[in-house]
Each structure stands twice: as structure tokens, then as C-alpha cells.
């Protein structure tokens, strides 16, 4: 009984005083990176210094923590079991000792990581970076391509804010809808499909190019076509939206873009958008974050920044690109712009493109 009492009192306090709590920071980096070299880079240490620190951690825990498996290192079962606890301990410690968040964004010195599809970055990335440069010179925005779906990146702190179609409903995530968009087709100017009405059968018979980070060959459009007893020919896939647009300029394939967020980038390359003859679900663009950031002043400022950039992009009455976009591109290239003409492409900040073929829709 006396031993148990001592372990929870002065003896435990004495043991804790002999532990270097900085080892938790190194342990967190090692467990996250599963590499001594990568963990050293993350903490700004040399490789030998991190190797020595790993040795100290191993002695303190009585566990190898990371072991060699071929050319890589893998965590031991005990290391895997403690990974989330280590992360939470560090977050609690940082929250405890962090200075009060400055009221003005000009005083922020932080890096925010945002996960977004590259079509969204093309649409409002410039507006976000411009606001950051003007309002918060100490802030850096790090955009990441969309990663694995689920709450883990937000919960683990790998991502501060997710922007896009958030079709999940986990209790651990806060979701705020920002903008509703819809899908339209896109093809090069002069494409044969644009000569006449784009019927359901003509659309399905065309060669299709998909942009998918995972190389997926089907999606909601295929489900909608199947309901009509039709299938489309998928010519190929590319990993990014930007790559898809550039490929479409030189092929007879057709693609899909979001009308408000994606069409301006297509117009900048001289591509034409057209109505898809299908009933398709709307695209609800939202932002998602972990509840621990709910009251964080810097994160609140970031959410307001994204809210302004996304909800202020384009106008819902601009429709599929056509005469108004052509007028906008003409004005951007130095020509006369008719009174009252609008330009999604010009508003998005894209450069001059060749005017669309009159055969387009």
C-alpha cells in the first residue's frame, strides 16, 4: 500500500522532473513521419541529433518505437497505441502555454493547411492569397490536394480546413455550406458535339476525359446515364482538373466542370461549356474543420476569409459561358466591351483566350 501511495505522490513528481518533456515533441514527429530523416527535417534538427534523441526515447520507454522493415521504418505496436495520446498531450500543452490570440490578423504568425480540389484553388486561391498578403503578412497558406476522405486529417491536425464537396456527417466535424454549383460539359471550340443540340445519346457517344486523383473511371454521370440505359466511353483519366482542361484543348474528348467555379478556367483556355442533358445532383461547396478550432481566433479569421472568397466568386446569374464571357475576354485583351457585359473569366483574374467558335452552345 505504501509503495502505491508513493508512486502517485512525491516519487511520481520526482520521476517526472527527471523526464525531458521535449522528447514528446520528437516522439510526435517520429510517429507522424515514421522516418528519422523526415522527423529531423520537420523539427529543424540534423540526422545524427534526431538519431540520438530516438535513442533517448527508446531508453525512456523501454521500447524500440521504430524498427527497420526493408528500406523503411515502421512503428512498434506500443508506438501505434500511444500515437494519438502523444498528439493530444502536445496539443494540450501548446494550448496551455500559448499566448492569447491577437485580435488583429496583422499580428498572426501561423501556417494554415487547407485541403481543396485544384479546381477550387484555381477559382479562389488568388483571392485568398491576396487577402492574406494585405491583412496578415505573417500568415502562410499551404494548399494540399484532396487527400483520403474522412475525419482523420482534420482530427489529427494535418489539415486545418477542408474546402469542397463535404458529403460526410461525422459528429467530430463542423461543416458550413458556402456555395451551390452545378456540373456542365466542356469541350474545345469547334468540337463536333457543339454543332447542334447536345442530346443525351450524342453526349453519351462522345469520348470522355475524367479528372480523378485516384484514377476513378465512373461517377454520378454514369449513374444518371445508366438510368436511361446508356453508357459513356471513357477515353482516359488525368489526376488534376488543370491537366484535364489542357488535354481537352487538343483532343475531341469532352469533360465536366463546375459552372461557377470551374468554367472561368475553361474559358481562359478557349474551351466552351455546354448544358449536360441529364438531371444531376447539385454540388454544394462547403468548408469543414475540427471543433477544437471553433473558438480559435486565428482559425475564425481564416474561415471568414474563405467564406468571403468563395461566396463572392462569380454571380449565380452568369450562367454557362457564352456571349458575356466572350465580351469579358475581349475587354481583358484590350478590345471594346459592350455596356452591361459581364465576364466570369475576367472576374476570376484569368488571362486572354481566343474567342469561342460561333458553333458552340
mmCIF file of C-alpha atoms in Angstrom:
data_model
loop_
_atom_site.group_PDB
_atom_site.id
_atom_site.type_symbol
_atom_site.label_atom_id
_atom_site.label_comp_id
_atom_site.label_asym_id
_atom_site.label_seq_id
_atom_site.Cartn_x
_atom_site.Cartn_y
_atom_site.Cartn_z
ATOM 1 C CA UNK A 1 0.000 0.000 0.000
ATOM 2 C CA UNK A 2 2.776 2.402 0.902
ATOM 3 C CA UNK A 3 4.518 1.793 -2.440
ATOM 4 C CA UNK A 4 1.353 2.598 -4.365
ATOM 5 C CA UNK A 5 0.892 5.786 -2.395
ATOM 6 C CA UNK A 6 4.467 6.869 -3.000
ATOM 7 C CA UNK A 7 4.187 6.209 -6.760
ATOM 8 C CA UNK A 8 1.273 8.587 -7.053
ATOM 9 C CA UNK A 9 2.781 11.319 -4.881
ATOM 10 C CA UNK A 10 6.261 12.761 -4.344
ATOM 11 C CA UNK A 11 8.021 9.829 -6.013
ATOM 12 C CA UNK A 12 5.988 10.265 -9.211
ATOM 13 C CA UNK A 13 6.656 14.004 -9.186
ATOM 14 C CA UNK A 14 10.365 13.348 -8.772
ATOM 15 C CA UNK A 15 10.354 10.886 -11.676
ATOM 16 C CA UNK A 16 8.528 13.381 -13.860
ATOM 17 C CA UNK A 17 11.059 16.108 -13.069
ATOM 18 C CA UNK A 18 13.796 13.902 -14.495
ATOM 19 C CA UNK A 19 11.953 13.409 -17.802
ATOM 20 C CA UNK A 20 12.776 15.764 -20.660
ATOM 21 C CA UNK A 21 9.306 16.685 -21.950
ATOM 22 C CA UNK A 22 10.902 17.884 -25.196
ATOM 23 C CA UNK A 23 11.139 14.190 -26.029
ATOM 24 C CA UNK A 24 7.360 14.289 -26.589
ATOM 25 C CA UNK A 25 7.850 16.739 -29.447
ATOM 26 C CA UNK A 26 10.442 14.490 -31.061
ATOM 27 C CA UNK A 27 8.318 11.386 -30.436
ATOM 28 C CA UNK A 28 5.325 13.034 -32.097
ATOM 29 C CA UNK A 29 7.413 13.891 -35.169
ATOM 30 C CA UNK A 30 8.888 10.390 -35.363
ATOM 31 C CA UNK A 31 5.483 8.727 -35.084
ATOM 32 C CA UNK A 32 3.976 11.059 -37.671
ATOM 33 C CA UNK A 33 6.789 10.753 -40.223
ATOM 34 C CA UNK A 34 7.920 7.178 -39.466
ATOM 35 C CA UNK A 35 11.372 8.317 -40.583
ATOM 36 C CA UNK A 36 14.312 9.698 -38.613
ATOM 37 C CA UNK A 37 15.360 11.880 -41.562
ATOM 38 C CA UNK A 38 11.884 13.306 -42.168
ATOM 39 C CA UNK A 39 11.342 13.908 -38.451
ATOM 40 C CA UNK A 40 14.690 15.729 -38.258
ATOM 41 C CA UNK A 41 13.688 17.957 -41.195
ATOM 42 C CA UNK A 42 10.329 18.674 -39.574
ATOM 43 C CA UNK A 43 11.990 19.845 -36.334
ATOM 44 C CA UNK A 44 14.969 21.563 -37.956
ATOM 45 C CA UNK A 45 17.484 19.114 -36.481
ATOM 46 C CA UNK A 46 20.361 17.185 -38.003
ATOM 47 C CA UNK A 47 20.000 13.493 -38.716
ATOM 48 C CA UNK A 48 22.519 12.431 -36.048
ATOM 49 C CA UNK A 49 20.825 14.634 -33.447
ATOM 50 C CA UNK A 50 17.454 13.034 -34.167
ATOM 51 C CA UNK A 51 19.028 9.563 -34.025
ATOM 52 C CA UNK A 52 20.410 10.356 -30.571
ATOM 53 C CA UNK A 53 17.005 11.644 -29.481
ATOM 54 C CA UNK A 54 15.363 8.435 -30.720
ATOM 55 C CA UNK A 55 17.868 6.513 -28.596
ATOM 56 C CA UNK A 56 16.861 8.516 -25.516
ATOM 57 C CA UNK A 57 13.170 7.898 -26.263
ATOM 58 C CA UNK A 58 13.812 4.169 -26.599
ATOM 59 C CA UNK A 59 15.574 4.077 -23.238
ATOM 60 C CA UNK A 60 12.857 6.109 -21.533
ATOM 61 C CA UNK A 61 10.038 3.927 -22.907
ATOM 62 C CA UNK A 62 11.820 0.581 -22.922
ATOM 63 C CA UNK A 63 10.534 0.105 -26.464
ATOM 64 C CA UNK A 64 12.234 0.394 -29.899
ATOM 65 C CA UNK A 65 9.413 2.748 -31.102
ATOM 66 C CA UNK A 66 10.542 2.495 -34.767
ATOM 67 C CA UNK A 67 12.121 -0.590 -36.320
ATOM 68 C CA UNK A 68 13.618 -1.235 -39.745
ATOM 69 C CA UNK A 69 11.396 -3.019 -42.311
ATOM 70 C CA UNK A 70 13.254 -3.218 -45.601
ATOM 71 C CA UNK A 71 14.110 0.306 -46.716
ATOM 72 C CA UNK A 72 11.584 1.895 -44.371
ATOM 73 C CA UNK A 73 10.874 2.125 -40.663
ATOM 74 C CA UNK A 74 7.629 1.036 -39.055
ATOM 75 C CA UNK A 75 6.226 1.797 -35.582
ATOM 76 C CA UNK A 76 6.021 -0.905 -32.955
ATOM 77 C CA UNK A 77 2.590 -1.906 -31.562
ATOM 78 C CA UNK A 78 3.217 0.192 -28.439
ATOM 79 C CA UNK A 79 4.198 3.189 -30.575
ATOM 80 C CA UNK A 80 0.994 2.858 -32.589
ATOM 81 C CA UNK A 81 -1.058 2.643 -29.412
ATOM 82 C CA UNK A 82 0.433 5.834 -27.972
ATOM 83 C CA UNK A 83 0.497 7.948 -31.162
ATOM 84 C CA UNK A 84 -2.865 9.651 -30.614
ATOM 85 C CA UNK A 85 -2.146 10.173 -26.886
ATOM 86 C CA UNK A 86 1.155 11.863 -27.686
ATOM 87 C CA UNK A 87 -0.538 14.173 -30.194
ATOM 88 C CA UNK A 88 -3.265 15.115 -27.698
ATOM 89 C CA UNK A 89 -0.728 15.757 -24.940
ATOM 90 C CA UNK A 90 1.217 18.124 -27.189
ATOM 91 C CA UNK A 91 -1.907 19.947 -28.290
ATOM 92 C CA UNK A 92 -2.975 20.398 -24.677
ATOM 93 C CA UNK A 93 0.494 21.668 -23.742
ATOM 94 C CA UNK A 94 0.589 24.140 -26.647
ATOM 95 C CA UNK A 95 -2.891 25.384 -25.761
ATOM 96 C CA UNK A 96 -1.882 25.797 -22.118
ATOM 97 C CA UNK A 97 1.259 27.818 -22.819
ATOM 98 C CA UNK A 98 0.152 29.647 -25.995
ATOM 99 C CA UNK A 99 -0.126 33.407 -25.814
ATOM 100 C CA UNK A 100 -3.569 34.889 -26.226
ATOM 101 C CA UNK A 101 -4.505 35.144 -29.892
ATOM 102 C CA UNK A 102 -4.019 38.681 -31.219
ATOM 103 C CA UNK A 103 -7.212 40.494 -32.066
ATOM 104 C CA UNK A 104 -5.933 41.703 -35.435
ATOM 105 C CA UNK A 105 -4.845 39.337 -38.264
ATOM 106 C CA UNK A 106 -1.823 41.575 -38.792
ATOM 107 C CA UNK A 107 -0.383 40.075 -35.606
ATOM 108 C CA UNK A 108 -0.833 36.425 -36.645
ATOM 109 C CA UNK A 109 2.279 34.353 -37.349
ATOM 110 C CA UNK A 110 0.943 30.968 -38.449
ATOM 111 C CA UNK A 111 0.796 28.469 -41.285
ATOM 112 C CA UNK A 112 -2.666 27.210 -42.180
ATOM 113 C CA UNK A 113 -3.071 23.999 -44.178
ATOM 114 C CA UNK A 114 -6.091 23.816 -46.482
ATOM 115 C CA UNK A 115 -7.259 20.751 -48.394
ATOM 116 C CA UNK A 116 -9.035 21.575 -51.662
ATOM 117 C CA UNK A 117 -9.571 20.248 -55.162
ATOM 118 C CA UNK A 118 -7.342 22.082 -57.622
ATOM 119 C CA UNK A 119 -10.400 23.485 -59.433
ATOM 120 C CA UNK A 120 -11.264 25.324 -56.204
ATOM 121 C CA UNK A 121 -7.709 26.590 -55.813
ATOM 122 C CA UNK A 122 -7.833 27.878 -59.399
ATOM 123 C CA UNK A 123 -11.130 29.597 -58.678
ATOM 124 C CA UNK A 124 -10.463 31.463 -55.436
ATOM 125 C CA UNK A 125 -6.862 30.732 -54.451
ATOM 126 C CA UNK A 126 -5.672 34.073 -55.817
ATOM 127 C CA UNK A 127 -8.309 35.975 -53.832
ATOM 128 C CA UNK A 128 -7.338 34.181 -50.620
ATOM 129 C CA UNK A 129 -3.607 34.795 -51.077
ATOM 130 C CA UNK A 130 -4.205 38.438 -51.946
ATOM 131 C CA UNK A 131 -6.224 38.972 -48.740
ATOM 132 C CA UNK A 132 -3.558 37.209 -46.679
ATOM 133 C CA UNK A 133 -0.786 39.332 -48.187
ATOM 134 C CA UNK A 134 -2.684 42.530 -47.383
ATOM 135 C CA UNK A 135 -4.149 41.656 -43.975
ATOM 136 C CA UNK A 136 -1.803 39.125 -42.380
ATOM 137 C CA UNK A 137 1.785 39.253 -43.652
ATOM 138 C CA UNK A 138 2.838 36.709 -41.031
ATOM 139 C CA UNK A 139 0.425 34.054 -42.318
ATOM 140 C CA UNK A 140 1.246 31.352 -44.867
ATOM 141 C CA UNK A 141 -1.441 29.315 -46.655
ATOM 142 C CA UNK A 142 -0.433 25.793 -47.605
ATOM 143 C CA UNK A 143 -2.818 24.201 -50.116
ATOM 144 C CA UNK A 144 -2.865 20.413 -50.279
ATOM 145 C CA UNK A 145 -4.564 18.256 -52.885
ATOM 146 C CA UNK A 146 -7.614 16.410 -51.647
ATOM 147 C CA UNK A 147 -6.454 13.502 -49.525
ATOM 148 C CA UNK A 148 -8.201 10.421 -48.164
ATOM 149 C CA UNK A 149 -11.786 11.078 -47.196
ATOM 150 C CA UNK A 150 -12.775 11.023 -43.540
ATOM 151 C CA UNK A 151 -12.251 12.975 -40.368
ATOM 152 C CA UNK A 152 -8.686 11.803 -39.651
ATOM 153 C CA UNK A 153 -6.705 14.664 -41.314
ATOM 154 C CA UNK A 154 -8.849 17.288 -39.541
ATOM 155 C CA UNK A 155 -8.789 15.450 -36.228
ATOM 156 C CA UNK A 156 -5.045 14.784 -36.360
ATOM 157 C CA UNK A 157 -4.217 18.384 -37.244
ATOM 158 C CA UNK A 158 -2.720 17.555 -40.649
ATOM 159 C CA UNK A 159 -5.376 19.809 -42.222
ATOM 160 C CA UNK A 160 -6.821 22.973 -40.670
ATOM 161 C CA UNK A 161 -9.654 23.480 -43.137
ATOM 162 C CA UNK A 162 -11.196 21.334 -45.859
ATOM 163 C CA UNK A 163 -12.908 23.099 -48.778
ATOM 164 C CA UNK A 164 -15.053 21.298 -51.324
ATOM 165 C CA UNK A 165 -17.956 18.857 -51.534
ATOM 166 C CA UNK A 166 -18.116 17.555 -47.960
ATOM 167 C CA UNK A 167 -20.522 14.623 -48.258
ATOM 168 C CA UNK A 168 -19.971 13.356 -44.725
ATOM 169 C CA UNK A 169 -21.784 13.834 -41.436
ATOM 170 C CA UNK A 170 -19.351 12.929 -38.684
ATOM 171 C CA UNK A 171 -20.076 14.453 -35.258
ATOM 172 C CA UNK A 172 -16.368 15.326 -34.947
ATOM 173 C CA UNK A 173 -16.515 17.801 -37.850
ATOM 174 C CA UNK A 174 -18.091 21.229 -38.213
ATOM 175 C CA UNK A 175 -19.420 21.866 -41.741
ATOM 176 C CA UNK A 176 -20.566 25.206 -43.172
ATOM 177 C CA UNK A 177 -22.143 25.324 -46.666
ATOM 178 C CA UNK A 178 -20.780 28.173 -48.773
ATOM 179 C CA UNK A 179 -21.970 27.936 -52.367
ATOM 180 C CA UNK A 180 -24.125 25.743 -54.598
ATOM 181 C CA UNK A 181 -22.806 24.912 -58.048
ATOM 182 C CA UNK A 182 -23.718 22.527 -60.826
ATOM 183 C CA UNK A 183 -21.921 20.444 -63.425
ATOM 184 C CA UNK A 184 -21.689 21.462 -67.083
ATOM 185 C CA UNK A 185 -19.870 19.893 -70.003
ATOM 186 C CA UNK A 186 -16.724 21.348 -71.560
ATOM 187 C CA UNK A 187 -15.047 20.817 -74.929
ATOM 188 C CA UNK A 188 -12.673 22.588 -77.297
ATOM 189 C CA UNK A 189 -14.015 25.311 -79.555
ATOM 190 C CA UNK A 190 -15.291 23.805 -82.804
ATOM 191 C CA UNK A 191 -15.897 20.386 -81.271
ATOM 192 C CA UNK A 192 -18.368 18.312 -83.372
ATOM 193 C CA UNK A 193 -20.610 17.781 -80.340
ATOM 194 C CA UNK A 194 -21.266 21.520 -80.188
ATOM 195 C CA UNK A 195 -22.654 21.561 -83.754
ATOM 196 C CA UNK A 196 -26.331 21.308 -82.990
ATOM 197 C CA UNK A 197 -28.272 20.220 -79.946
ATOM 198 C CA UNK A 198 -26.372 18.206 -77.375
ATOM 199 C CA UNK A 199 -28.770 15.302 -76.939
ATOM 200 C CA UNK A 200 -28.451 12.565 -74.356
ATOM 201 C CA UNK A 201 -27.319 9.982 -76.934
ATOM 202 C CA UNK A 202 -24.808 12.332 -78.558
ATOM 203 C CA UNK A 203 -23.402 13.205 -75.157
ATOM 204 C CA UNK A 204 -23.065 9.525 -74.154
ATOM 205 C CA UNK A 205 -21.487 8.624 -77.529
ATOM 206 C CA UNK A 206 -18.709 11.219 -77.165
ATOM 207 C CA UNK A 207 -15.298 10.278 -75.780
ATOM 208 C CA UNK A 208 -14.981 11.457 -72.179
ATOM 209 C CA UNK A 209 -11.949 12.582 -70.183
ATOM 210 C CA UNK A 210 -12.169 12.433 -66.386
ATOM 211 C CA UNK A 211 -10.045 14.131 -63.770
ATOM 212 C CA UNK A 212 -9.581 11.884 -60.752
ATOM 213 C CA UNK A 213 -6.735 11.782 -58.290
ATOM 214 C CA UNK A 214 -7.396 8.085 -57.751
ATOM 215 C CA UNK A 215 -7.988 7.287 -61.429
ATOM 216 C CA UNK A 216 -11.682 6.518 -60.991
ATOM 217 C CA UNK A 217 -13.499 5.651 -64.214
ATOM 218 C CA UNK A 218 -17.074 6.384 -63.147
ATOM 219 C CA UNK A 219 -19.137 8.848 -61.149
ATOM 220 C CA UNK A 220 -22.607 10.413 -60.765
ATOM 221 C CA UNK A 221 -22.904 10.992 -64.522
ATOM 222 C CA UNK A 222 -22.537 7.285 -65.185
ATOM 223 C CA UNK A 223 -25.306 6.535 -62.691
ATOM 224 C CA UNK A 224 -27.568 9.065 -64.407
ATOM 225 C CA UNK A 225 -26.790 7.640 -67.859
ATOM 226 C CA UNK A 226 -27.427 4.094 -66.631
ATOM 227 C CA UNK A 227 -30.925 5.152 -65.575
ATOM 228 C CA UNK A 228 -31.524 5.871 -69.294
ATOM 229 C CA UNK A 229 -29.930 2.620 -70.411
ATOM 230 C CA UNK A 230 -26.828 4.389 -71.700
ATOM 231 C CA UNK A 231 -23.075 4.161 -71.065
ATOM 232 C CA UNK A 232 -20.369 6.628 -71.995
ATOM 233 C CA UNK A 233 -16.972 5.876 -73.460
ATOM 234 C CA UNK A 234 -14.238 6.967 -71.006
ATOM 235 C CA UNK A 235 -11.189 7.726 -73.117
ATOM 236 C CA UNK A 236 -8.934 8.287 -70.124
ATOM 237 C CA UNK A 237 -8.343 9.945 -66.758
ATOM 238 C CA UNK A 238 -5.834 12.523 -65.559
ATOM 239 C CA UNK A 239 -5.033 13.327 -61.920
ATOM 240 C CA UNK A 240 -5.924 17.028 -61.830
ATOM 241 C CA UNK A 241 -8.542 19.430 -63.113
ATOM 242 C CA UNK A 242 -5.928 21.732 -64.642
ATOM 243 C CA UNK A 243 -4.363 18.860 -66.577
ATOM 244 C CA UNK A 244 -7.792 17.813 -67.873
ATOM 245 C CA UNK A 245 -8.509 21.284 -69.257
ATOM 246 C CA UNK A 246 -5.189 21.450 -71.081
ATOM 247 C CA UNK A 247 -5.674 17.974 -72.560
ATOM 248 C CA UNK A 248 -9.176 18.895 -73.745
ATOM 249 C CA UNK A 249 -7.811 21.798 -75.793
ATOM 250 C CA UNK A 250 -6.027 19.332 -78.086
ATOM 251 C CA UNK A 251 -8.444 16.392 -78.293
ATOM 252 C CA UNK A 252 -12.001 15.556 -79.262
ATOM 253 C CA UNK A 253 -12.737 14.336 -75.753
ATOM 254 C CA UNK A 254 -15.263 16.161 -73.577
ATOM 255 C CA UNK A 255 -15.018 16.826 -69.856
ATOM 256 C CA UNK A 256 -17.007 18.086 -66.890
ATOM 257 C CA UNK A 257 -16.540 21.325 -64.930
ATOM 258 C CA UNK A 258 -18.468 23.114 -62.221
ATOM 259 C CA UNK A 259 -20.291 26.061 -63.735
ATOM 260 C CA UNK A 260 -19.388 28.820 -61.295
ATOM 261 C CA UNK A 261 -16.011 27.685 -60.023
ATOM 262 C CA UNK A 262 -14.610 25.755 -62.983
ATOM 263 C CA UNK A 263 -15.969 27.435 -66.125
ATOM 264 C CA UNK A 264 -13.752 30.555 -65.861
ATOM 265 C CA UNK A 265 -10.601 28.439 -66.056
ATOM 266 C CA UNK A 266 -12.048 26.634 -69.079
ATOM 267 C CA UNK A 267 -12.926 29.938 -70.746
ATOM 268 C CA UNK A 268 -9.384 31.198 -70.207
ATOM 269 C CA UNK A 269 -8.129 28.319 -72.365
ATOM 270 C CA UNK A 270 -10.687 28.946 -75.112
ATOM 271 C CA UNK A 271 -12.816 25.949 -74.127
ATOM 272 C CA UNK A 272 -16.610 26.020 -74.433
ATOM 273 C CA UNK A 273 -19.108 24.870 -71.821
ATOM 274 C CA UNK A 274 -22.468 23.308 -72.643
ATOM 275 C CA UNK A 275 -25.530 22.017 -70.834
ATOM 276 C CA UNK A 276 -25.483 18.341 -69.897
ATOM 277 C CA UNK A 277 -28.840 16.782 -70.852
ATOM 278 C CA UNK A 278 -29.198 14.988 -67.513
ATOM 279 C CA UNK A 279 -30.756 15.659 -64.121
ATOM 280 C CA UNK A 280 -27.672 15.798 -61.909
ATOM 281 C CA UNK A 281 -27.390 16.497 -58.184
ATOM 282 C CA UNK A 282 -26.125 19.975 -57.259
ATOM 283 C CA UNK A 283 -22.604 20.481 -55.981
ATOM 284 C CA UNK A 284 -22.635 22.030 -52.519
ATOM 285 C CA UNK A 285 -19.269 23.606 -51.764
ATOM 286 C CA UNK A 286 -18.619 23.719 -48.015
ATOM 287 C CA UNK A 287 -15.783 24.160 -45.563
ATOM 288 C CA UNK A 288 -15.125 21.722 -42.741
ATOM 289 C CA UNK A 289 -12.952 21.927 -39.620
ATOM 290 C CA UNK A 290 -12.401 20.157 -36.319
ATOM 291 C CA UNK A 291 -14.329 21.518 -33.305
ATOM 292 C CA UNK A 292 -11.133 22.266 -31.399
ATOM 293 C CA UNK A 293 -10.633 25.239 -33.736
ATOM 294 C CA UNK A 294 -14.134 26.589 -33.122
ATOM 295 C CA UNK A 295 -13.066 29.336 -30.713
ATOM 296 C CA UNK A 296 -9.537 29.860 -32.039
ATOM 297 C CA UNK A 297 -9.221 33.491 -33.124
ATOM 298 C CA UNK A 298 -6.823 32.814 -35.975
ATOM 299 C CA UNK A 299 -8.937 29.986 -37.331
ATOM 300 C CA UNK A 300 -12.086 32.121 -37.118
ATOM 301 C CA UNK A 301 -10.318 34.752 -39.214
ATOM 302 C CA UNK A 302 -9.308 32.065 -41.734
ATOM 303 C CA UNK A 303 -12.896 30.795 -42.006
ATOM 304 C CA UNK A 304 -14.132 34.316 -42.611
ATOM 305 C CA UNK A 305 -11.511 34.754 -45.304
ATOM 306 C CA UNK A 306 -12.592 31.566 -47.092
ATOM 307 C CA UNK A 307 -16.273 32.417 -46.659
ATOM 308 C CA UNK A 308 -15.790 35.805 -48.331
ATOM 309 C CA UNK A 309 -13.679 34.391 -51.171
ATOM 310 C CA UNK A 310 -16.000 31.512 -52.046
ATOM 311 C CA UNK A 311 -19.374 33.182 -51.628
ATOM 312 C CA UNK A 312 -18.143 36.248 -53.505
ATOM 313 C CA UNK A 313 -16.852 34.298 -56.503
ATOM 314 C CA UNK A 314 -18.812 34.821 -59.729
ATOM 315 C CA UNK A 315 -22.513 35.550 -59.787
ATOM 316 C CA UNK A 316 -25.280 32.950 -59.944
ATOM 317 C CA UNK A 317 -26.970 34.757 -62.879
ATOM 318 C CA UNK A 318 -23.952 34.486 -65.168
ATOM 319 C CA UNK A 319 -24.887 31.018 -66.395
ATOM 320 C CA UNK A 320 -22.947 28.900 -68.842
ATOM 321 C CA UNK A 321 -20.155 30.750 -70.584
ATOM 322 C CA UNK A 322 -21.210 32.414 -73.780
ATOM 323 C CA UNK A 323 -21.589 35.951 -75.043
ATOM 324 C CA UNK A 324 -20.863 37.635 -71.716
ATOM 325 C CA UNK A 325 -17.648 35.670 -71.218
ATOM 326 C CA UNK A 326 -16.555 36.469 -74.740
ATOM 327 C CA UNK A 327 -17.174 40.129 -74.064
ATOM 328 C CA UNK A 328 -15.166 39.915 -70.868
ATOM 329 C CA UNK A 329 -12.248 38.272 -72.623
ATOM 330 C CA UNK A 330 -12.393 40.904 -75.379
ATOM 331 C CA UNK A 331 -12.192 43.677 -72.789
ATOM 332 C CA UNK A 332 -9.356 41.919 -70.959
ATOM 333 C CA UNK A 333 -7.433 41.710 -74.225
ATOM 334 C CA UNK A 334 -7.841 45.411 -74.919
ATOM 335 C CA UNK A 335 -10.980 45.407 -77.076
ATOM 336 C CA UNK A 336 -14.259 47.286 -76.655
ATOM 337 C CA UNK A 337 -16.550 45.824 -74.061
ATOM 338 C CA UNK A 338 -20.292 46.308 -74.680
ATOM 339 C CA UNK A 339 -22.175 48.181 -71.995
ATOM 340 C CA UNK A 340 -23.533 45.903 -69.323
ATOM 341 C CA UNK A 341 -21.500 42.869 -70.429
ATOM 342 C CA UNK A 342 -20.149 40.677 -67.650
ATOM 343 C CA UNK A 343 -17.151 38.370 -67.512
ATOM 344 C CA UNK A 344 -16.654 35.454 -65.189
ATOM 345 C CA UNK A 345 -13.186 34.874 -66.606
ATOM 346 C CA UNK A 346 -12.142 38.473 -66.098
ATOM 347 C CA UNK A 347 -13.538 38.468 -62.568
ATOM 348 C CA UNK A 348 -11.558 35.302 -61.818
ATOM 349 C CA UNK A 349 -8.380 37.002 -62.975
ATOM 350 C CA UNK A 350 -7.597 34.723 -65.910
ATOM 351 C CA UNK A 351 -5.697 35.920 -68.953
ATOM 352 C CA UNK A 352 -6.757 36.387 -72.543
ATOM 353 C CA UNK A 353 -8.033 33.433 -74.556
ATOM 354 C CA UNK A 354 -9.144 33.002 -78.136
ATOM 355 C CA UNK A 355 -12.835 33.798 -78.562
ATOM 356 C CA UNK A 356 -15.071 30.707 -78.752
ATOM 357 C CA UNK A 357 -16.228 29.260 -82.049
ATOM 358 C CA UNK A 358 -19.679 30.504 -83.095
ATOM 359 C CA UNK A 359 -20.696 26.840 -83.428
ATOM 360 C CA UNK A 360 -20.616 26.413 -79.620
ATOM 361 C CA UNK A 361 -23.574 26.369 -77.297
#
